XYZ file of C-alpha atoms in Angstrom:
374
model
C 0.000 0.000 0.000
C 1.069 3.615 -0.416
C 2.361 5.458 2.631
C -0.102 7.543 4.621
C 1.697 10.785 3.835
C -1.144 13.026 5.072
C -0.332 12.138 8.671
C 3.268 13.287 8.385
C 5.200 16.453 7.617
C 8.890 17.096 7.092
C 9.469 17.963 10.728
C 8.376 14.447 11.656
C 11.022 12.848 9.489
C 13.561 10.820 11.391
C 17.145 11.674 10.402
C 19.702 10.296 10.127
C 18.710 6.745 9.345
C 21.270 4.282 10.628
C 21.518 1.613 7.959
C 24.403 -0.675 7.070
C 26.365 0.539 10.083
C 27.519 3.690 8.279
C 25.650 6.190 10.456
C 23.584 7.404 7.517
C 21.784 5.878 4.589
C 23.988 5.749 1.487
C 22.794 8.394 -0.947
C 21.723 8.341 -4.555
C 22.100 11.349 -6.842
C 19.778 12.475 -9.659
C 20.882 13.211 -13.199
C 20.058 16.735 -14.311
C 17.686 16.415 -17.280
C 19.126 19.558 -18.931
C 22.894 19.217 -18.481
C 22.980 15.440 -18.029
C 25.416 15.816 -15.144
C 25.112 14.093 -11.780
C 23.818 16.468 -9.095
C 25.943 16.043 -5.969
C 25.471 18.286 -2.975
C 28.664 17.835 -1.016
C 30.526 14.584 -1.582
C 30.874 12.765 1.742
C 32.908 9.679 0.805
C 35.743 8.695 -1.513
C 33.461 7.107 -4.095
C 31.109 10.122 -3.991
C 34.141 12.340 -4.681
C 35.061 10.057 -7.594
C 31.489 10.280 -8.911
C 31.547 14.072 -8.574
C 34.785 14.229 -10.586
C 33.225 12.005 -13.276
C 29.866 13.820 -13.325
C 30.249 15.119 -16.872
C 30.717 11.611 -18.261
C 27.050 10.792 -17.594
C 25.806 13.215 -20.240
C 23.692 11.413 -22.823
C 22.603 8.570 -20.531
C 18.863 8.021 -20.710
C 17.077 4.975 -19.411
C 13.511 3.738 -19.591
C 11.136 3.047 -16.743
C 8.213 0.685 -17.187
C 4.916 1.604 -15.545
C 2.249 -0.807 -14.361
C -0.346 1.829 -13.608
C -1.162 5.439 -14.353
C -1.285 8.300 -13.548
C 1.099 7.900 -10.601
C 2.678 4.771 -11.990
C 4.156 1.816 -10.164
C 7.506 0.950 -11.627
C 8.035 -2.392 -13.272
C 11.747 -1.869 -13.399
C 14.533 -0.007 -15.134
C 15.609 -0.745 -18.717
C 18.873 0.241 -20.433
C 19.548 0.356 -24.207
C 22.013 -2.185 -25.602
C 21.356 -1.939 -29.360
C 19.344 0.184 -31.783
C 19.266 -1.365 -35.266
C 17.877 1.005 -37.886
C 14.208 0.497 -38.657
C 13.743 -2.170 -35.988
C 13.512 -0.306 -32.700
C 15.579 -0.435 -29.534
C 16.736 -3.527 -27.681
C 16.677 -2.997 -23.924
C 18.276 -5.017 -21.162
C 16.814 -5.435 -17.683
C 16.191 -7.922 -14.907
C 14.084 -10.827 -16.060
C 11.433 -10.284 -13.381
C 10.775 -6.809 -14.809
C 9.449 -8.289 -18.053
C 5.738 -8.743 -17.574
C 3.807 -11.732 -18.977
C 2.643 -11.533 -22.563
C -0.978 -11.401 -21.382
C -0.508 -7.861 -20.065
C 1.929 -6.528 -22.633
C -0.643 -4.210 -24.171
C -1.168 -2.452 -20.820
C 2.510 -1.597 -20.512
C 3.566 2.019 -20.625
C 6.940 3.652 -20.150
C 8.765 6.843 -19.408
C 12.067 7.584 -21.127
C 14.888 9.954 -20.284
C 16.040 11.194 -16.903
C 12.746 12.393 -15.384
C 9.461 10.502 -15.626
C 7.193 13.498 -16.107
C 3.740 13.430 -17.773
C 5.311 14.824 -20.945
C 7.805 11.957 -21.117
C 5.255 9.159 -20.663
C 3.838 7.211 -23.546
C 0.199 8.144 -24.104
C -0.861 4.691 -25.239
C 0.321 1.140 -24.733
C 3.761 0.475 -26.204
C 4.127 -2.648 -28.381
C 6.935 -4.867 -27.165
C 8.589 -8.071 -28.182
C 10.071 -9.910 -25.222
C 13.115 -11.981 -26.073
C 12.566 -15.532 -24.874
C 15.633 -16.805 -23.038
C 14.182 -20.203 -22.246
C 16.716 -21.810 -24.583
C 19.482 -20.975 -22.087
C 18.591 -23.837 -19.772
C 17.382 -26.310 -22.368
C 18.742 -29.758 -21.530
C 20.491 -28.552 -18.379
C 20.138 -29.671 -14.807
C 19.062 -26.461 -13.062
C 20.817 -27.404 -9.846
C 24.134 -27.247 -11.697
C 23.552 -23.584 -12.462
C 23.041 -22.455 -8.861
C 25.687 -20.068 -7.610
C 27.037 -19.325 -4.156
C 26.619 -15.743 -2.996
C 30.222 -14.672 -2.304
C 29.874 -13.301 1.217
C 27.421 -15.967 2.340
C 28.873 -19.282 1.147
C 26.220 -21.295 2.979
C 23.391 -19.656 1.052
C 22.406 -20.579 -2.482
C 20.220 -18.698 -4.860
C 16.853 -20.442 -5.052
C 15.965 -22.496 -8.097
C 13.462 -19.845 -9.135
C 16.453 -17.582 -9.760
C 18.754 -20.169 -11.256
C 17.915 -18.918 -14.728
C 19.834 -15.657 -14.445
C 17.503 -12.800 -13.708
C 18.171 -10.825 -16.842
C 16.249 -10.418 -20.070
C 15.862 -8.337 -23.197
C 12.960 -6.771 -25.029
C 12.428 -4.702 -28.165
C 10.346 -1.516 -28.348
C 9.967 1.238 -30.886
C 12.673 3.892 -30.758
C 11.790 6.556 -28.165
C 11.709 10.239 -28.956
C 14.157 12.655 -27.429
C 17.352 12.407 -29.424
C 20.314 10.009 -29.375
C 20.925 7.604 -26.518
C 24.011 6.181 -24.889
C 24.234 2.433 -25.460
C 25.699 0.161 -22.790
C 28.533 -2.214 -23.725
C 29.720 -5.079 -21.482
C 33.266 -4.761 -20.201
C 36.013 -7.391 -20.197
C 37.174 -6.130 -16.831
C 36.380 -8.392 -13.886
C 35.365 -6.657 -10.684
C 37.088 -7.362 -7.384
C 36.253 -6.447 -3.814
C 36.546 -2.721 -3.183
C 36.026 -1.555 -6.779
C 33.953 1.629 -7.102
C 30.733 1.041 -9.054
C 27.359 2.705 -9.600
C 23.846 1.435 -10.197
C 21.563 3.586 -12.351
C 17.800 3.370 -12.167
C 14.388 4.857 -11.453
C 12.795 4.538 -8.019
C 9.081 4.903 -7.395
C 7.361 6.380 -4.343
C 8.319 4.435 -1.251
C 5.562 2.450 0.413
C 4.905 1.582 4.037
C 5.197 -2.117 3.250
C 8.641 -1.640 1.711
C 9.822 0.622 4.526
C 8.728 -1.886 7.176
C 10.933 -4.532 5.550
C 13.932 -2.570 4.349
C 14.346 0.373 6.742
C 14.720 -1.780 9.840
C 18.000 -2.471 11.590
C 19.406 -5.069 13.926
C 19.214 -2.461 16.700
C 15.471 -2.009 16.089
C 14.905 -5.724 16.447
C 17.036 -6.054 19.543
C 15.308 -3.091 21.222
C 11.852 -4.537 20.639
C 12.979 -8.031 21.561
C 13.379 -7.027 25.213
C 10.428 -8.527 27.033
C 8.611 -9.519 23.834
C 8.154 -12.687 21.876
C 9.038 -11.727 18.324
C 9.118 -13.710 15.081
C 12.470 -14.575 13.513
C 14.369 -11.510 12.241
C 13.609 -12.354 8.607
C 9.847 -12.278 9.353
C 9.801 -9.276 11.687
C 8.542 -5.906 10.415
C 9.195 -2.383 11.664
C 6.373 -0.351 13.228
C 4.405 1.285 10.392
C 4.564 4.866 11.718
C 8.301 4.636 12.346
C 8.790 3.098 8.909
C 6.862 5.959 7.283
C 8.926 8.581 9.095
C 12.098 6.965 7.850
C 10.774 6.723 4.325
C 9.806 10.384 4.384
C 13.338 11.284 5.462
C 14.700 9.516 2.389
C 12.555 11.153 -0.302
C 14.196 13.992 -2.226
C 17.302 13.601 -0.106
C 18.423 10.020 -0.651
C 15.666 8.645 -2.905
C 14.253 10.682 -5.796
C 10.999 9.127 -7.080
C 10.509 9.209 -10.852
C 14.002 10.559 -11.493
C 16.950 8.729 -12.947
C 19.525 8.416 -10.188
C 23.133 7.310 -9.880
C 23.867 5.291 -6.754
C 27.581 4.951 -5.931
C 28.975 2.098 -3.870
C 31.626 -0.560 -3.681
C 31.904 -4.191 -4.710
C 31.507 -6.293 -1.560
C 31.950 -9.679 -3.206
C 32.485 -10.889 -6.751
C 32.530 -14.119 -8.685
C 32.182 -14.974 -12.356
C 28.404 -14.980 -11.940
C 27.354 -12.831 -8.982
C 28.290 -9.297 -7.955
C 27.500 -8.193 -4.421
C 27.518 -4.411 -4.013
C 26.799 -1.690 -1.478
C 24.989 0.756 -3.796
C 21.671 1.906 -2.317
C 18.722 0.727 -4.392
C 14.986 1.260 -4.118
C 11.849 -0.327 -5.604
C 11.896 0.234 -9.341
C 15.668 0.060 -9.731
C 15.645 -3.665 -10.513
C 17.204 -4.202 -13.917
C 19.332 -1.082 -13.666
C 22.841 -1.262 -15.124
C 25.775 -1.659 -12.752
C 28.632 0.355 -14.246
C 32.136 1.601 -13.626
C 31.981 5.043 -11.970
C 34.345 6.676 -14.474
C 33.064 4.967 -17.642
C 29.301 4.729 -17.072
C 28.518 3.183 -20.450
C 30.595 0.093 -19.603
C 28.231 -2.535 -18.228
C 29.606 -4.628 -15.360
C 26.441 -6.286 -13.986
C 22.640 -6.113 -13.972
C 21.153 -5.225 -10.578
C 18.488 -7.752 -9.593
C 17.661 -7.777 -5.908
C 18.283 -6.485 -2.395
C 19.132 -8.514 0.678
C 15.910 -8.830 2.687
C 17.757 -9.417 5.963
C 18.105 -5.930 7.464
C 19.188 -4.604 4.084
C 22.860 -5.421 4.127
C 24.001 -5.514 0.508
C 22.506 -5.906 -2.948
C 23.118 -8.359 -5.774
C 23.373 -8.464 -9.515
C 24.340 -10.863 -12.287
C 27.769 -10.303 -13.789
C 28.216 -9.798 -17.528
C 30.729 -12.673 -17.248
C 28.024 -15.119 -16.210
C 28.304 -17.905 -18.837
C 24.610 -17.651 -19.646
C 24.784 -13.866 -20.009
C 27.614 -14.321 -22.513
C 25.538 -16.786 -24.515
C 22.442 -14.591 -24.417
C 24.460 -11.533 -25.419
C 26.010 -13.299 -28.404
C 22.718 -14.684 -29.645
C 20.255 -11.874 -28.875
C 22.242 -8.621 -28.688
C 25.212 -8.886 -31.061
C 23.249 -9.254 -34.315
C 21.228 -6.150 -33.458
C 24.260 -4.245 -32.214
C 26.203 -4.901 -35.421
C 23.201 -3.508 -37.330
C 23.261 -0.325 -35.223
C 24.389 2.940 -36.808
C 28.016 3.888 -36.230
C 26.714 7.243 -34.938
C 25.793 5.427 -31.713
C 28.965 3.342 -31.518
C 32.296 5.089 -31.018
C 35.631 3.402 -31.725
C 36.191 3.224 -27.977
C 32.910 1.364 -27.515
C 33.756 -1.081 -30.280
C 37.185 -1.725 -28.756
C 35.481 -2.379 -25.427
C 33.108 -4.828 -27.128
C 35.986 -6.555 -28.896
C 37.817 -6.950 -25.600
C 34.726 -8.459 -23.972
C 34.167 -10.942 -26.789
C 37.857 -11.822 -26.924
C 37.790 -12.574 -23.184
C 34.996 -15.069 -23.850
C 36.031 -16.346 -27.276
C 36.069 -19.939 -26.025
C 32.336 -19.639 -25.349
C 31.382 -18.017 -28.657
C 29.448 -20.167 -31.092
C 30.583 -17.980 -34.004
C 34.254 -16.967 -33.901
C 33.787 -14.805 -37.006
C 31.958 -12.206 -34.959
C 35.287 -11.119 -33.465
C 36.513 -10.140 -36.936
C 33.285 -8.270 -37.673
C 33.688 -6.229 -34.509
C 37.403 -5.657 -35.111
C 36.682 -4.117 -38.513
C 34.534 -1.458 -36.812
C 37.054 -0.581 -34.108
């Protein structure tokens, strides 16, 4: 349900919010829809300073936000452009759970750019073609594809998420000028690397705040003299949760605006990236990028840790099934994309990525095709 905002005012907001043991909630920063630069009001950490220094490199980045409902809109995720073949439309990447079933495709609407304002929303349902990735697990034993989460080696991703939570879809080309395409990077992340997640958040709800704005200290304080459910099932008091959510809006979380959320890699493997970037509902599917080269895709953000909101997780672009899906679904469309959208630097990045995975490529000739365009 939506928060009961009428009962609160800014003076009732509870600040700071102690999350992740940092003393404050890690911030996100909006992209200015005119200049395209990241708006930072006083960098407070090393990676925020790095983001501030790289602010101008985010010019031209525009993402798409899917909407379930109007007029307020509930986000169905963030989508980033990966190819734009002439006369075909745009191929977007996202988390797989953001792609709605075919039965409701005609109700899907979207906002494109950096701010989801009424003028940027589609006025009628947008035709889409969802790329079916079911072939990825054909003939495989799903248990063989499960992956350990790096910092929690005893925990395995559930079978429902064994098929990597990423997907692609095609829509008509949006209005609003050229877009910055995202290219996977050959670089492999390690603990401590500075990264960012980009995405759109929607208005925070009481239900979300009760689950994700709680801390271990909250639980321990209420545990005194009370019989409480297990920490994973316990929820924060609704009024307290709403006050915390109110403190976040337009300070840490910016509903309906494209934000950049800086953080660090907390654990990395070939398949899973654990990161400390703050994320909110609606940012699922957002691209995880290098702070200084934001068009280089490192991972796809998929989910938050539900246990007192420690860290977040995404699927690496080096996941073997991502590599296969990229070769089969993205490359043909990318090679048919105008050179106006693909700089030599981007093509060299793509060549490096494919070369790093050449043993997995079904068609080795694609390396030569890319090399010719570098």
